[in-house]
Amino acid sequence: MTDRTDPQDAPRLDDHPGEGAVRGTQRMEIFVDAVFAIAFTLPMVEIKLPEAGPHFGAELLALWPQYLGYGLSAVVIGIYWVHHHFSGAIYRTTGHHFLLATILFLIAIGFIAFPTRAFTEHIHEPEARETGAIFYTCALAATNLTWLIKWRTGRLTGDVDARLDKAYVERLTRKYNLTAALMVTAAALVFVRWEAGLALAAAVTLFYLRAPETPVYVTEAPTVEGEG
Amino acid sequence: MTDRTDPQDAPRLDDHPGEGAVRGTQRMEIFVDAVFAIAFTLPMVEIKLPEAGPHFGAELLALWPQYLGYGLSAVVIGIYWVHHHFSGAIYRTTGHHFLLATILFLIAIGFIAFPTRAFTEHIHEPEARETGAIFYTCALAATNLTWLIKWRTGRLTGDVDARLDKAYVERLTRKYNLTAALMVTAAALVFVRWEAGLALAAAVTLFYLRAPETPVYVTEAPTVEGEG
Amino acid sequence: MTDRTDPQDAPRLDDHPGEGAVRGTQRMEIFVDAVFAIAFTLPMVEIKLPEAGPHFGAELLALWPQYLGYGLSAVVIGIYWVHHHFSGAIYRTTGHHFLLATILFLIAIGFIAFPTRAFTEHIHEPEARETGAIFYTCALAATNLTWLIKWRTGRLTGDVDARLDKAYVERLTRKYNLTAALMVTAAALVFVRWEAGLALAAAVTLFYLRAPETPVYVTEAPTVEGEG
Amino acid sequence: MTDRTDPQDAPRLDDHPGEGAVRGTQRMEIFVDAVFAIAFTLPMVEIKLPEAGPHFGAELLALWPQYLGYGLSAVVIGIYWVHHHFSGAIYRTTGHHFLLATILFLIAIGFIAFPTRAFTEHIHEPEARETGAIFYTCALAATNLTWLIKWRTGRLTGDVDARLDKAYVERLTRKYNLTAALMVTAAALVFVRWEAGLALAAAVTLFYLRAPETPVYVTEAPTVEGEG
């Protein structure tokens, strides 16, 4: 799709014919990081301050499922942000279709706090807790699928940095494929046995607390330009 | 309005006399992208978590018009963002009047989720749905007009990149004019037959899922500076 | 306070002894522009969608004071943003005390939508409208004073670009002083005759729709680096 | 952990083996500053506009504990932002574990407005005020601990700028250790005598209104690249 001859070249505005103005990744990150930041912080408005009264302290403590909802949602969004931040060094340009796939991913990120709360805020009530766990697990799986769609789109459109070692890119693809397969399994399992489905989805998500593999470049690794 | 002689030159702070400190587009994009991001994510706070109870699952499913409102609003804002992101490669500077036109456009972007919800959240109720569709279609048309005003202002003030091929800029102008004309038609039609008006506005909006034409430069296309 | 000898030099991290790590203005603008963007967009959450019913259309129209509140707040914040964006070309560095003054200014920006709504949402009710107008005018004046404090702090700490013509900086100072004096006058007047006080504050604010004077540099005007 | 030989070199993407794509600090700051900005501004949505009526003015004045809550929360978040902004000149890269520590810190920043309001909004009621003060002081101490964790992580992972004078970095570490120790003391004291605990936490926080020590570099201080 591109006629780039030297992978060391900086991206050019006219590089992807038919894909509009292809630009570097930096500018896209402003919008993406702002959506991440709002999705991360916004759930705090759902926690209502109790009225003053003799049980004010106990009521503050009793809000722990809501604090948990905020914290859990922030951890999941935070993990996705760290990996998105990482992949910002993997992509080199942002074509039109890659931006659309990013929008889809961000719709999932903006939504995820809601199913998180459906689970955590009803954690005391067996029936609602199970329903919440199903909703939450399915939402985690759907979010993961949008990540995979974004990755696949980026590969198809040539937005992934051409200087990366092909085997390295292949390993990332396999890792994302496997993750998505496990998340879909969790979403199926949660309907059968909710604790197992949720535990699998949580384990897969927490696995991403580990640092991703350092990128391997065929050509000499680029310096981080414009970043003091 | 400017006495720029070499279109290859970087923009200078003193380039547009009488227009204040004209700056490159990058810094403006922080504010604009942040408004886009908030408008995109904020509607989630309107979706209230149902109480726990025997019908918790059914109640979560019954919220689908609200999920639809969030998703629809995010898709429309996302499409505008992608094209704004694209046009960030079309503009080269941001003069005072262009910034004011941008503010007007952002007021529309920040507002659009409300008429979206007026339609989607009352989708079950024939009368309110029609009123909502009218409101929504008119809001989509008004938003589109602010886009056109922004574009025309940018052209008038000389903020559009002077290195672009004139025929290319002309094609963009015709496209934006035609879009606005169709949206105004939709806004008139919706009062006569709401399904037709809304469908036209939706079709025009979804047309923008297609990638815009790659910019054509008279002089050699610039590289994307400062974007690794 | 600095021993900078050549005003053409780029700012250095160790330039302002005793003021911590003085940095260029770009990074500060991320936070500032994000606060502007949230203050701009957040008031939309205060507009509640009416229930469906036979008067849904009329109820949507009857919300006009709330739409006005959103729009008015956005226009005022937008004007401040445009001038802040402009002054981002006037400042060259951001020392510790300048950042603190910026925080004060942003507290006012984040607050301004509330007194705006106190006026617009009670515009039908004579007594509350007068109280709202007093609150709003005082808030506009207070916001303007924080702007002046920020400007004076920036001058005192040497964060204003040393390459600017001294007479130009002097004209800006006089303009900001005069504006603040008029706003304080409006805030006094509004207690006597609310229409007059509010009108004066509005006139002064709308005056800033005009483009600021183009910066005048003693040395050759710098190009906008890092902005494609 | 790194084999960097010349501290003057720009950071490289492959610099920290096993830590993913290590990047400069600029891109991380977009997300971080956006979270700061939302945490700063969001508490405004908690202040509800009183209904119109004969006591509208008095009711607006009676909201002062809520205005105080917004202002106090903004001041504390603002102080942390100024020092985070400062430390953005201290760090040079952002490895995976440093990003995770940053997420933890941001969870605390996004939360802090809630305990602030628990104190200020019940300031009239002796019992609830004491409970609120305990909650607030503990939250301030916890936030400070996440700051220390972030700092220690940054030192361990080698993300702190290697060009800084070792004694300077040591002084910062001692300062942050001492601060955390005082905050933990305040959090213990507040259970015994709430006024004393809160006063200590407030005093330590306000101490940070003072400018931090200017960074001392072993090698020549770097210019602020890419910042006009």
Coordinates of N, CA, C and O in Angstrom, one line a residue, chain A residues 25-26 29-30 33-34 36-38 40-42 44-57 60 63 67 70-71 74-75 77-79 81-90 208-215 217 220-228, chain D residues 10-28 30-32 34-35 38-39 42 45-46 91-92 94 96-97 99-100 102-103 106-115 117-119 121-122 125 127-129 131-132 135 161 163 225-226:
Chain A
T25 N 2.2 9.3 15.3 CA 1.3 8.8 16.3 C 1.2 9.8 17.4 O 0.2 9.8 18.2
Q26 N 2.1 10.8 17.5 CA 2.0 11.7 18.7 C 0.7 12.5 18.8 O 0.2 12.6 19.9
E29 N -2.2 10.6 20.1 CA -2.2 10.2 21.5 C -2.8 11.2 22.4 O -3.2 10.9 23.5
I30 N -2.9 12.5 22.0 CA -3.6 13.5 22.8 C -5.0 13.1 23.1 O -5.5 13.0 24.2
D33 N -5.2 9.6 25.0 CA -4.8 9.7 26.4 C -5.8 10.5 27.2 O -6.1 10.2 28.3
A34 N -6.5 11.4 26.5 CA -7.5 12.2 27.2 C -8.7 11.3 27.5 O -9.3 11.3 28.6
F36 N -8.7 8.0 27.8 CA -8.2 7.1 28.9 C -8.3 7.9 30.3 O -8.8 7.3 31.2
A37 N -7.8 9.1 30.3 CA -7.8 9.8 31.6 C -9.2 10.1 32.1 O -9.5 10.0 33.3
I38 N -10.2 10.4 31.2 CA -11.5 10.7 31.7 C -12.2 9.4 32.1 O -12.8 9.3 33.2
F40 N -10.8 6.9 33.3 CA -10.1 6.5 34.5 C -10.6 7.3 35.8 O -10.8 6.7 36.8
T41 N -10.9 8.6 35.6 CA -11.3 9.4 36.7 C -12.8 9.6 36.9 O -13.2 9.8 38.0
L42 N -13.5 9.6 35.8 CA -14.9 9.9 35.9 C -15.7 9.0 36.9 O -16.7 9.6 37.5
M44 N -15.4 8.4 39.8 CA -15.5 9.0 41.1 C -16.8 9.7 41.3 O -17.3 9.8 42.4
V45 N -17.4 10.3 40.3 CA -18.6 11.1 40.5 C -19.8 10.2 40.9 O -20.8 10.7 41.3
E46 N -19.6 8.9 40.7 CA -20.7 8.0 41.1 C -20.8 7.7 42.6 O -21.7 7.1 43.1
I47 N -19.7 8.0 43.3 CA -19.7 7.8 44.7 C -20.2 9.0 45.5 O -19.7 10.1 45.4
K48 N -21.4 8.7 46.1 CA -22.1 9.8 46.7 C -21.7 9.9 48.2 O -21.7 8.9 48.9
L49 N -21.4 11.1 48.6 CA -21.0 11.4 50.0 C -22.2 11.2 50.9 O -23.3 11.8 50.7
P50 N -22.1 10.3 52.0 CA -23.2 10.2 52.9 C -23.5 11.5 53.7 O -22.7 12.3 53.8
E51 N -24.8 11.6 54.1 CA -25.2 12.7 55.0 C -24.4 12.6 56.3 O -24.1 11.5 56.7
A52 N -24.3 13.7 57.0 CA -23.7 13.7 58.3 C -24.8 13.0 59.2 O -25.9 12.9 58.9
G53 N -24.3 12.4 60.3 CA -25.2 11.7 61.2 C -24.3 10.8 62.1 O -23.1 10.7 62.0
P54 N -25.0 10.2 63.1 CA -24.2 9.4 64.1 C -23.4 8.2 63.4 O -22.5 7.8 64.0
H55 N -23.8 7.8 62.2 CA -23.2 6.6 61.6 C -22.3 7.0 60.4 O -22.1 6.2 59.5
F56 N -21.9 8.3 60.4 CA -21.2 8.8 59.2 C -19.9 8.0 58.9 O -19.7 7.6 57.8
G57 N -19.2 7.7 60.0 CA -18.0 6.9 59.8 C -18.3 5.5 59.2 O -17.6 5.1 58.3
L60 N -19.2 5.7 55.6 CA -18.1 5.9 54.7 C -17.4 4.5 54.5 O -17.0 4.2 53.4
L63 N -19.0 2.1 52.1 CA -18.9 2.4 50.7 C -17.8 1.6 50.0 O -17.5 1.9 48.8
Y67 N -15.6 2.1 46.4 CA -14.2 2.4 46.3 C -13.5 1.3 45.4 O -12.7 1.6 44.6
Y70 N -14.2 1.9 41.7 CA -13.3 2.9 41.2 C -11.9 2.4 41.0 O -11.3 2.5 39.9
G71 N -11.4 1.7 42.0 CA -10.0 1.2 42.0 C -9.8 0.1 40.9 O -8.9 0.2 40.1
A74 N -10.0 1.6 37.5 CA -8.8 2.4 37.2 C -7.6 1.5 36.9 O -6.8 1.8 36.0
V75 N -7.5 0.3 37.6 CA -6.4 -0.6 37.4 C -6.5 -1.2 36.0 O -5.5 -1.2 35.2
I77 N -8.2 0.0 33.3 CA -7.9 1.1 32.3 C -6.4 1.5 32.3 O -5.8 1.7 31.3
G78 N -5.8 1.5 33.5 CA -4.4 1.8 33.6 C -3.5 0.8 32.9 O -2.6 1.2 32.2
I79 N -3.9 -0.5 33.1 CA -3.1 -1.5 32.4 C -3.2 -1.3 30.9 O -2.2 -1.4 30.1
W81 N -3.8 1.4 29.3 CA -3.1 2.6 29.0 C -1.6 2.3 28.9 O -0.9 2.8 27.9
V82 N -1.1 1.6 29.8 CA 0.4 1.3 29.8 C 0.7 0.6 28.5 O 1.7 0.9 27.8
H83 N -0.1 -0.4 28.1 CA 0.2 -1.1 26.9 C -0.1 -0.3 25.6 O 0.6 -0.5 24.6
H84 N -1.1 0.6 25.7 CA -1.3 1.5 24.6 C -0.1 2.4 24.4 O 0.4 2.7 23.3
H85 N 0.4 2.9 25.5 CA 1.5 3.8 25.6 C 2.7 3.1 25.0 O 3.5 3.6 24.2
F86 N 2.9 1.8 25.4 CA 3.9 1.0 24.8 C 3.8 0.8 23.3 O 4.7 1.0 22.6
S87 N 2.6 0.5 22.9 CA 2.4 0.3 21.5 C 2.5 1.6 20.6 O 2.7 1.5 19.4
G88 N 2.4 2.7 21.3 CA 2.7 4.0 20.6 C 4.2 4.0 20.1 O 4.5 4.8 19.3
A89 N 5.0 3.1 20.7 CA 6.4 3.0 20.1 C 6.4 2.0 19.0 O 7.5 1.8 18.4
I90 N 5.4 1.2 18.9 CA 5.3 0.1 17.9 C 4.7 0.7 16.6 O 5.2 0.3 15.5
Y208 N -1.0 -8.8 32.3 CA -0.4 -7.7 31.6 C 0.2 -6.6 32.5 O 0.7 -5.6 32.0
L209 N 0.2 -6.9 33.8 CA 1.0 -6.1 34.7 C 2.5 -6.4 34.4 O 3.3 -5.5 34.7
R210 N 2.8 -7.5 33.8 CA 4.2 -7.8 33.4 C 4.6 -6.9 32.3 O 3.8 -6.5 31.4
A211 N 5.8 -6.5 32.2 CA 6.3 -5.7 31.2 C 6.3 -6.4 29.8 O 6.6 -7.6 29.8
P212 N 5.9 -5.7 28.8 CA 6.0 -6.4 27.4 C 7.4 -6.5 27.0 O 8.3 -5.9 27.5
E213 N 7.6 -7.4 26.0 CA 9.0 -7.6 25.5 C 9.5 -6.3 24.8 O 8.7 -5.6 24.2
T214 N 10.8 -6.1 25.1 CA 11.4 -4.9 24.5 C 11.4 -5.0 22.9 O 11.7 -6.1 22.4
P215 N 11.0 -4.0 22.2 CA 10.9 -4.0 20.8 C 12.3 -4.4 20.2 O 13.3 -3.9 20.7
Y217 N 14.5 -4.2 16.7 CA 14.5 -3.5 15.4 C 15.5 -4.2 14.5 O 16.6 -4.6 14.9
E220 N 18.9 0.0 12.9 CA 19.3 0.6 14.2 C 18.1 1.2 14.9 O 17.3 1.8 14.3
A221 N 18.0 0.9 16.2 CA 16.9 1.5 17.0 C 16.9 3.0 16.9 O 17.9 3.6 17.1
P222 N 15.7 3.6 16.7 CA 15.6 5.0 16.7 C 15.6 5.6 18.1 O 15.2 5.0 19.0
T223 N 16.2 6.8 18.1 CA 16.1 7.5 19.4 C 14.7 8.1 19.6 O 13.9 8.2 18.6
V224 N 14.3 8.4 20.8 CA 13.0 9.0 21.0 C 13.1 10.5 20.7 O 13.5 11.3 21.5
E225 N 12.7 10.9 19.5 CA 12.8 12.2 19.0 C 11.9 13.2 19.7 O 10.7 12.8 20.0
G226 N 12.3 14.4 19.9 CA 11.4 15.4 20.5 C 11.0 15.1 21.9 O 10.1 15.7 22.4
E227 N 11.6 14.2 22.6 CA 11.3 13.9 23.9 C 12.6 14.1 24.8 O 13.5 13.3 24.8
G228 N 12.5 15.2 25.5 CA 13.7 15.6 26.3 C 13.8 14.8 27.6 O 14.7 15.0 28.4
Chain D
A10 N 20.7 10.7 23.9 CA 19.3 10.7 24.0 C 18.9 9.3 24.4 O 19.6 8.3 24.1
P11 N 17.7 9.1 25.1 CA 17.3 7.8 25.5 C 16.9 7.0 24.2 O 16.5 7.6 23.2
R12 N 17.1 5.7 24.2 CA 16.8 4.9 23.1 C 15.7 4.0 23.4 O 15.5 3.6 24.5
L13 N 14.9 3.6 22.4 CA 13.8 2.7 22.7 C 14.2 1.4 23.3 O 13.4 0.8 24.0
D14 N 15.4 0.9 22.9 CA 15.8 -0.4 23.4 C 16.7 -0.3 24.6 O 17.5 -1.2 24.9
D15 N 16.6 0.8 25.4 CA 17.5 1.0 26.4 C 17.4 0.2 27.7 O 18.4 -0.1 28.3
H16 N 16.2 -0.2 28.0 CA 15.9 -0.9 29.2 C 15.5 -2.3 28.8 O 14.3 -2.6 28.7
P17 N 16.3 -3.3 28.7 CA 15.9 -4.6 28.3 C 14.9 -5.2 29.3 O 15.1 -5.0 30.5
G18 N 13.9 -5.8 28.8 CA 12.9 -6.4 29.7 C 11.9 -5.5 30.2 O 11.0 -5.9 31.0
E19 N 11.9 -4.2 29.8 CA 11.0 -3.2 30.4 C 10.1 -2.7 29.3 O 9.5 -1.6 29.4
G20 N 10.0 -3.4 28.1 CA 9.1 -2.9 27.1 C 9.8 -1.7 26.4 O 11.0 -1.5 26.5
A21 N 8.9 -0.9 25.8 CA 9.4 0.2 25.0 C 9.6 1.4 26.0 O 8.6 2.1 26.3
V22 N 10.8 1.7 26.4 CA 11.0 2.8 27.2 C 11.0 4.1 26.4 O 11.7 4.2 25.4
R23 N 10.2 5.0 26.8 CA 10.1 6.3 26.0 C 10.4 7.5 26.9 O 10.5 7.4 28.1
G24 N 10.6 8.6 26.2 CA 10.8 9.8 27.0 C 9.6 10.2 27.8 O 8.5 9.5 27.8
T25 N 9.7 11.2 28.6 CA 8.6 11.5 29.6 C 7.4 12.3 29.0 O 6.4 12.3 29.5
Q26 N 7.7 12.9 27.8 CA 6.7 13.8 27.3 C 5.3 13.2 27.0 O 4.3 13.7 27.4
R27 N 5.3 12.0 26.4 CA 4.1 11.4 26.1 C 3.3 10.9 27.3 O 2.1 11.0 27.4
M28 N 4.0 10.4 28.3 CA 3.4 10.0 29.6 C 2.6 11.2 30.1 O 1.6 11.1 30.7
I30 N 0.9 13.5 28.9 CA -0.4 13.8 28.4 C -1.5 13.2 29.3 O -2.4 13.8 29.7
F31 N -1.3 11.9 29.5 CA -2.3 11.1 30.3 C -2.3 11.6 31.7 O -3.3 11.9 32.3
V32 N -1.1 11.8 32.3 CA -1.0 12.2 33.7 C -1.6 13.6 33.9 O -2.4 13.8 34.8
A34 N -3.8 15.0 32.1 CA -5.3 15.0 31.8 C -5.9 14.4 33.1 O -7.0 14.9 33.5
V35 N -5.4 13.4 33.7 CA -6.0 12.9 35.0 C -5.9 14.0 36.0 O -6.9 14.3 36.7
I38 N -8.7 16.5 35.3 CA -10.1 16.1 35.5 C -10.3 16.0 37.1 O -11.3 16.5 37.6
A39 N -9.3 15.5 37.8 CA -9.5 15.4 39.2 C -9.6 16.8 39.8 O -10.3 17.0 40.8
L42 N -13.4 18.2 38.2 CA -14.6 17.4 38.3 C -15.4 17.6 39.6 O -16.7 17.6 39.5
V45 N -19.0 19.4 39.7 CA -20.3 18.8 39.4 C -21.0 18.4 40.7 O -22.3 18.2 40.7
E46 N -20.4 18.4 41.8 CA -21.0 18.0 43.1 C -21.7 19.2 43.7 O -22.5 19.0 44.7
Y91 N 13.0 13.1 35.8 CA 13.0 11.8 35.1 C 13.4 12.0 33.6 O 13.2 13.1 33.1
R92 N 13.9 11.0 33.0 CA 14.3 11.1 31.6 C 13.6 10.1 30.8 O 13.4 10.3 29.6
T94 N 10.5 6.6 30.8 CA 9.4 6.0 31.6 C 9.4 4.5 31.2 O 8.8 4.2 30.2
H96 N 8.3 0.5 32.2 CA 7.0 -0.2 32.5 C 6.6 -0.1 34.0 O 5.5 0.3 34.3
H97 N 7.6 -0.4 34.9 CA 7.2 -0.4 36.3 C 7.0 1.1 36.8 O 6.2 1.3 37.7
L99 N 5.6 3.4 35.0 CA 4.3 3.7 34.6 C 3.2 3.1 35.5 O 2.3 3.7 35.9
L100 N 3.5 1.8 36.0 CA 2.6 1.2 36.9 C 2.5 2.0 38.2 O 1.4 2.2 38.8
T102 N 3.0 5.1 38.5 CA 2.3 6.3 38.2 C 0.8 6.1 38.2 O 0.1 7.0 38.7
I103 N 0.4 5.0 37.7 CA -1.1 4.6 37.8 C -1.5 4.6 39.2 O -2.6 5.2 39.6
L106 N -1.9 8.1 40.5 CA -3.1 8.8 39.9 C -4.4 8.3 40.4 O -5.4 9.0 40.5
I107 N -4.5 7.0 40.9 CA -5.7 6.5 41.5 C -5.9 7.4 42.8 O -7.0 7.8 43.1
A108 N -4.8 7.7 43.5 CA -4.9 8.5 44.7 C -5.3 9.9 44.4 O -6.2 10.5 45.0
I109 N -4.7 10.5 43.3 CA -5.1 11.8 42.9 C -6.6 11.9 42.5 O -7.3 12.9 42.8
G110 N -7.0 11.0 41.8 CA -8.4 11.0 41.3 C -9.4 10.8 42.5 O -10.6 11.2 42.4
F111 N -8.9 10.3 43.6 CA -9.8 10.0 44.7 C -9.9 11.1 45.7 O -10.9 11.3 46.5
I112 N -8.8 11.9 45.8 CA -8.6 12.9 46.9 C -9.8 13.9 47.1 O -10.0 14.3 48.3
A113 N -10.5 14.2 46.1 CA -11.6 15.2 46.3 C -12.7 14.6 47.2 O -13.3 15.4 47.9
F114 N -12.9 13.3 47.2 CA -13.9 12.7 48.0 C -13.7 12.9 49.5 O -14.6 13.4 50.2
P115 N -12.6 12.4 50.0 CA -12.3 12.7 51.5 C -12.2 14.2 51.8 O -12.6 14.6 52.9
R117 N -14.1 16.5 50.5 CA -15.5 16.9 50.7 C -16.1 16.3 52.0 O -17.0 16.9 52.6
A118 N -15.7 15.0 52.3 CA -16.2 14.4 53.6 C -15.9 15.3 54.8 O -16.7 15.4 55.7
F119 N -14.8 16.0 54.7 CA -14.4 17.0 55.8 C -15.2 18.3 55.6 O -15.9 18.8 56.5
E121 N -17.7 19.4 53.7 CA -19.2 19.6 53.6 C -19.9 19.3 54.9 O -21.0 19.6 55.0
H122 N -19.1 18.7 55.8 CA -19.8 18.5 57.2 C -19.0 19.3 58.2 O -19.0 18.9 59.4
E125 N -20.8 20.2 61.5 CA -21.3 19.2 62.4 C -20.2 18.5 63.1 O -19.5 17.7 62.5
E127 N -19.4 15.9 65.0 CA -19.0 14.5 64.9 C -18.6 14.1 63.5 O -17.5 13.5 63.3
A128 N -19.4 14.5 62.5 CA -19.1 14.2 61.1 C -17.8 14.9 60.7 O -17.0 14.3 60.0
R129 N -17.6 16.1 61.2 CA -16.4 16.8 60.9 C -15.1 16.1 61.4 O -14.1 16.0 60.6
T131 N -14.9 12.8 61.9 CA -14.7 11.6 61.0 C -14.1 12.0 59.7 O -13.2 11.4 59.1
G132 N -14.7 13.1 59.2 CA -14.2 13.6 57.9 C -12.7 14.0 57.9 O -12.0 13.7 57.0
F135 N -10.6 10.8 57.8 CA -10.6 10.3 56.5 C -9.7 11.1 55.6 O -8.9 10.6 54.8
D161 N 17.0 10.9 35.5 CA 18.0 11.4 34.6 C 19.4 11.1 35.2 O 19.8 11.6 36.2
R163 N 22.1 12.3 34.3 CA 23.0 13.4 34.3 C 22.9 14.3 35.6 O 23.7 15.2 35.8
E225 N 14.6 20.9 25.0 CA 14.4 20.7 23.6 C 12.9 20.7 23.2 O 12.1 20.2 24.0
G226 N 12.6 21.1 22.1 CA 11.3 21.0 21.5 C 10.3 21.9 22.2 O 9.1 21.8 22.0

